[in-house]
Structure formats: C-alpha cells, structure tokens
PDB file of C-alpha atoms and ligand atoms in Angstrom:
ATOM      1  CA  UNK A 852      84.401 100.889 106.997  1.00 69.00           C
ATOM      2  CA  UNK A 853      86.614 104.110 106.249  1.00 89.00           C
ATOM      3  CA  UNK A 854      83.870 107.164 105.654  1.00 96.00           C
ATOM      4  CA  UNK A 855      83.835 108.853 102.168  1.00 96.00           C
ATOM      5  CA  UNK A 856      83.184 112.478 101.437  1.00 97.00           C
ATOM      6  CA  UNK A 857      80.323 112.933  98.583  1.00 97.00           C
ATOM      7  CA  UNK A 858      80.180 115.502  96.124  1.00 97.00           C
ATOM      8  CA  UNK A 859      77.304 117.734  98.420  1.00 98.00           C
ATOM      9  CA  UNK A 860      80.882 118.645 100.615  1.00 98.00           C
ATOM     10  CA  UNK A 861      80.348 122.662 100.525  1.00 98.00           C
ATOM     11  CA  UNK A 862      84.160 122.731 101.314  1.00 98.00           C
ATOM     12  CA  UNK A 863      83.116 124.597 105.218  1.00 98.00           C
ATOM     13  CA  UNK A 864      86.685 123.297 106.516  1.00 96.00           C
ATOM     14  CA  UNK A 865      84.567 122.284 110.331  1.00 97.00           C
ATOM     15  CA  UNK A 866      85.396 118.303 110.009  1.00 98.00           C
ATOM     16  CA  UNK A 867      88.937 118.806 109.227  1.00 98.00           C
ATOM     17  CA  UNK A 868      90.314 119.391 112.376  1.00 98.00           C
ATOM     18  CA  UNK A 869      88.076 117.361 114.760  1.00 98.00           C
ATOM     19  CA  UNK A 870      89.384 114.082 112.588  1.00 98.00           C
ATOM     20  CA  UNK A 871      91.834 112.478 115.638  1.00 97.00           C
ATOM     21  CA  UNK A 872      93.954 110.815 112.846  1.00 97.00           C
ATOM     22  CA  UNK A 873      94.695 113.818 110.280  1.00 97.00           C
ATOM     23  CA  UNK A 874      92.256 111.332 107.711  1.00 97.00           C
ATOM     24  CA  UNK A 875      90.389 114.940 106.219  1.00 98.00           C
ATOM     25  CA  UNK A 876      92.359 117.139 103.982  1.00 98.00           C
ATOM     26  CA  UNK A 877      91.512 119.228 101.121  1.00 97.00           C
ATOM     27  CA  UNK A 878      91.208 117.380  97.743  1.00 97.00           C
ATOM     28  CA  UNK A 879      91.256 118.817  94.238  1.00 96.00           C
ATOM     29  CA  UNK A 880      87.894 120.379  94.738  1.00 97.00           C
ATOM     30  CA  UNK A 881      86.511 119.648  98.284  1.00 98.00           C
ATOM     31  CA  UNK A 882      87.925 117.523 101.520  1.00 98.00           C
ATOM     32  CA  UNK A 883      88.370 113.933 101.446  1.00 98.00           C
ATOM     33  CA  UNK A 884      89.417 110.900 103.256  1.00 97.00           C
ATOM     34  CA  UNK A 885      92.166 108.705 103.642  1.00 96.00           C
ATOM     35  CA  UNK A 886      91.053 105.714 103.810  1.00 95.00           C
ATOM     36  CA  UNK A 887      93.907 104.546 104.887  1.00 95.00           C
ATOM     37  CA  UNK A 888      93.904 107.030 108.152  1.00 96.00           C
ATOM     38  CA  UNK A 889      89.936 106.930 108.600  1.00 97.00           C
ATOM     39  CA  UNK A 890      89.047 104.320 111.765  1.00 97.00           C
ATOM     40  CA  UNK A 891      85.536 105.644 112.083  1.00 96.00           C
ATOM     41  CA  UNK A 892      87.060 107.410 115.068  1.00 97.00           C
ATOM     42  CA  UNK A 893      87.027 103.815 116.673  1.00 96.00           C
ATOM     43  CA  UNK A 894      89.683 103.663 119.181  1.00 95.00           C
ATOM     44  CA  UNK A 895      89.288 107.745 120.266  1.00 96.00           C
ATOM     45  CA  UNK A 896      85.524 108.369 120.431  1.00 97.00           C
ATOM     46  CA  UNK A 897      82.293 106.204 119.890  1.00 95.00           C
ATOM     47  CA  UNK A 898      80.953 108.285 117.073  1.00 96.00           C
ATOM     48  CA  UNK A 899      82.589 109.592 113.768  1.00 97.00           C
ATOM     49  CA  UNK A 900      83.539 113.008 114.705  1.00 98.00           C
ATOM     50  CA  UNK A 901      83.423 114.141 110.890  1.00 98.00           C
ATOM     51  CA  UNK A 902      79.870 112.613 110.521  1.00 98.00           C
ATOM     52  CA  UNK A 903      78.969 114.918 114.135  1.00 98.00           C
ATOM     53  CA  UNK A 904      79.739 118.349 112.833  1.00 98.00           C
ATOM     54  CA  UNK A 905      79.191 117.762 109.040  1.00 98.00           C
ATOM     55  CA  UNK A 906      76.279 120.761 107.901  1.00 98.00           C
ATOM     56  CA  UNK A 907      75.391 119.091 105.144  1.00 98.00           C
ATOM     57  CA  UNK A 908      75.381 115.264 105.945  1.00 97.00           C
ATOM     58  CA  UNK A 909      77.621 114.540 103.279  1.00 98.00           C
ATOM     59  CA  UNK A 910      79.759 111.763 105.150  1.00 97.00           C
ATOM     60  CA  UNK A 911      78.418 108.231 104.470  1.00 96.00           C
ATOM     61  CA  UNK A 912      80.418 104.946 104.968  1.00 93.00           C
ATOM     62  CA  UNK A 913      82.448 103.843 101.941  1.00 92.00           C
ATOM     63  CA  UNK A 914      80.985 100.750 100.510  1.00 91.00           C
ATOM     64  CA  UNK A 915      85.179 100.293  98.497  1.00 90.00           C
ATOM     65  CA  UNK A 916      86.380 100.469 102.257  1.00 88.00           C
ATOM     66  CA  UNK A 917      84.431  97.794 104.465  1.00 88.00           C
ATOM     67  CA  UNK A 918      86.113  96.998 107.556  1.00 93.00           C
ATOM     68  CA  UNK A 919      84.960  95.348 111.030  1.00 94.00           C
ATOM     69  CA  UNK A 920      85.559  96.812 114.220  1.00 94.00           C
ATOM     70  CA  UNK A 921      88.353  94.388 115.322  1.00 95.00           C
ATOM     71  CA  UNK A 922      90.223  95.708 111.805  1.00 96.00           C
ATOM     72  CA  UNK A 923      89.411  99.394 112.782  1.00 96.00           C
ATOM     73  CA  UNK A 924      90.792  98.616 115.910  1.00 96.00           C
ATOM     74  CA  UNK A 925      93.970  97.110 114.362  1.00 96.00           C
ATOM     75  CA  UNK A 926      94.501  99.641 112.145  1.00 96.00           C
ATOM     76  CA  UNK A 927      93.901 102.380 115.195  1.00 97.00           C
ATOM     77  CA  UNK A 928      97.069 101.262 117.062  1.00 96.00           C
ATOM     78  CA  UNK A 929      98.734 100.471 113.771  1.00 96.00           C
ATOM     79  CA  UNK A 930      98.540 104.820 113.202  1.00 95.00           C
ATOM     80  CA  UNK A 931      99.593 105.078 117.054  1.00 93.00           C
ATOM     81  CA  UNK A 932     102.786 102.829 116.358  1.00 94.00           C
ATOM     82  CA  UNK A 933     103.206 105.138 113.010  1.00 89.00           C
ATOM     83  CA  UNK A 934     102.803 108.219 114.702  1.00 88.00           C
ATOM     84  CA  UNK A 935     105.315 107.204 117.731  1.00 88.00           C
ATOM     85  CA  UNK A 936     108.191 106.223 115.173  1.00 82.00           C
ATOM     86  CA  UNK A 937     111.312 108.448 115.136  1.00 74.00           C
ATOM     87  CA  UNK A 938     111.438 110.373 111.791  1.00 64.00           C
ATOM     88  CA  UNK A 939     113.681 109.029 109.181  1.00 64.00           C
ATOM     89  CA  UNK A 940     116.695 109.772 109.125  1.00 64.00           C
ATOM     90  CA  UNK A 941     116.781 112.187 105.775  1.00 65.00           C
ATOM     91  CA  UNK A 942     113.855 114.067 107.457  1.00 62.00           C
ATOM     92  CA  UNK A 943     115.412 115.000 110.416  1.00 60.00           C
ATOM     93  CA  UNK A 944     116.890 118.544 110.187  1.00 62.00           C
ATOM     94  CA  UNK A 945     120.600 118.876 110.513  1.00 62.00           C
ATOM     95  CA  UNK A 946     122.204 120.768 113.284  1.00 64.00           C
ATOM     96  CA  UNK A 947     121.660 124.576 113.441  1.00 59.00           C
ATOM     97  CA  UNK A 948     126.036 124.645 112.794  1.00 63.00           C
ATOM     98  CA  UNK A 949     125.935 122.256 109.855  1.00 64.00           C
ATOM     99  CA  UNK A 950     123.564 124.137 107.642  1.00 59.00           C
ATOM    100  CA  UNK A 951     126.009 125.975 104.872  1.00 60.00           C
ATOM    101  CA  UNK A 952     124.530 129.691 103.890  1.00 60.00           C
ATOM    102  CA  UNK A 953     124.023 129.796 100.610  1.00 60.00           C
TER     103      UNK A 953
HETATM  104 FE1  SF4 B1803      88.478 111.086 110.826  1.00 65.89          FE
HETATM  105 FE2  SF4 B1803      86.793 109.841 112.456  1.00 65.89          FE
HETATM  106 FE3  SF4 B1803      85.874 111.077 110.274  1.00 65.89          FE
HETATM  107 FE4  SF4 B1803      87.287 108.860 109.982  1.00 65.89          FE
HETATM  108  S1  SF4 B1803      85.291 109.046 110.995  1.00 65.89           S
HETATM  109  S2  SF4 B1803      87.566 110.753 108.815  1.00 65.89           S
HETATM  110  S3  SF4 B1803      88.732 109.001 111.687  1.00 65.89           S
HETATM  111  S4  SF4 B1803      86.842 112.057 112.040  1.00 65.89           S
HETATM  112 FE1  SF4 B1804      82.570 119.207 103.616  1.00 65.89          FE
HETATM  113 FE2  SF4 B1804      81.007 118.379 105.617  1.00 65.89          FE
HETATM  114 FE3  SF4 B1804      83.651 118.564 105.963  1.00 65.89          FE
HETATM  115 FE4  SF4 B1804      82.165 120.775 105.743  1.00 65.89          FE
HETATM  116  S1  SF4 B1804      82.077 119.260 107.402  1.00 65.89           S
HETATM  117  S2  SF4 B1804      84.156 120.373 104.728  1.00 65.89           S
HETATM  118  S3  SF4 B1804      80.645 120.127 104.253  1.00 65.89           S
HETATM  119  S4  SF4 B1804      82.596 117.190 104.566  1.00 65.89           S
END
C-alpha cells in the first residue's frame, strides 16, 4: 500500500525530504502523498522513512491504495526508469546563444 497523510499532519515539513521518491509535498493545507510515487520506501530502505520521523504518527497505510510487495517493487524500478529518462524535448532549455532578449 501507498501511505496517506491524516488530518493530525501539524504541517512540521521533517518527512518531506527523507521521502527517497519526492512522494511528500505540501497540499492545500498540510503535506500529502502521491500515491503514485509512495513505494513504502520498498526498494531503498526496509521501513517507511515518513512513518520514522513523523511527531505526530499521522502516517497510516492507505486502505484506496493496497499494493503487495512484488507491485511496490515494480513500481520502485518503474520511478528509477522515470527518473533516468532524458527530459522532453520542449523542457530542455535552449542554448545560452539562442535565447532572444526581450
Ligand atoms: Fe516516501 Fe517512503 Fe513515506 Fe512512501 S513511505 S511517502 S516512499 S518516505
Ligand atoms: Fe505532517 Fe508528520 Fe510530515 Fe510533520 S512529519 S509534515 S506532522 S506528516
């Protein structure tokens, strides 16, 4: 399962950066996860980083998100192919002596 940040989040900004695939960022009101993003750290560490430093305990398992280990797993090296791909094309800047000054 992906984790899920309750309400009792007091917004302390500690699990944000310990997350090893960029799942945390700052919602409408307080963090949240991408469940897309969130492996239960499987594939980097044995524990949930997020759930190690959270104050507050506020970082259960997400019943919407249920996932076995193999699918962590596969969806682990599915973000490690992701984050290995070139940019597109449109998102790579242009040369320093094409940009025009306005
Ligand atoms: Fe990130 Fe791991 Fe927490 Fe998921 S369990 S949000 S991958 S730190
Ligand atoms: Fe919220 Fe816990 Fe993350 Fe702090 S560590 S921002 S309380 S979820």
């Amino acid at each position: 399962m992906a984790l899920t940040i309750t309400s009792e989040c007091i917004n302390c900004d500690v699990c944000e950066p310990e997350c090893p695939n960029q799942a945390i960022s700052m919602g409408e009101t307080i963090y949240v996860i991408d469940p897309a993003k969130c492996t239960e750290c499987v594939g980097h560490f044995d524990e949930p980083q997020c759930v190690q430093v959270c104050p507050v305990e506020c970082i259960p398992v997400d019943p919407d998100h249920v996932e076995t280990r193999e699918q962590l797993m596969s969806k682990y090296f599915g973000l490690q192919v992701q984050a290995a791909r070139p940019a597109p094309v449109e998102m790579v800047p242009a040369p320093l002596d094409q940009i025009v000054p306005e």
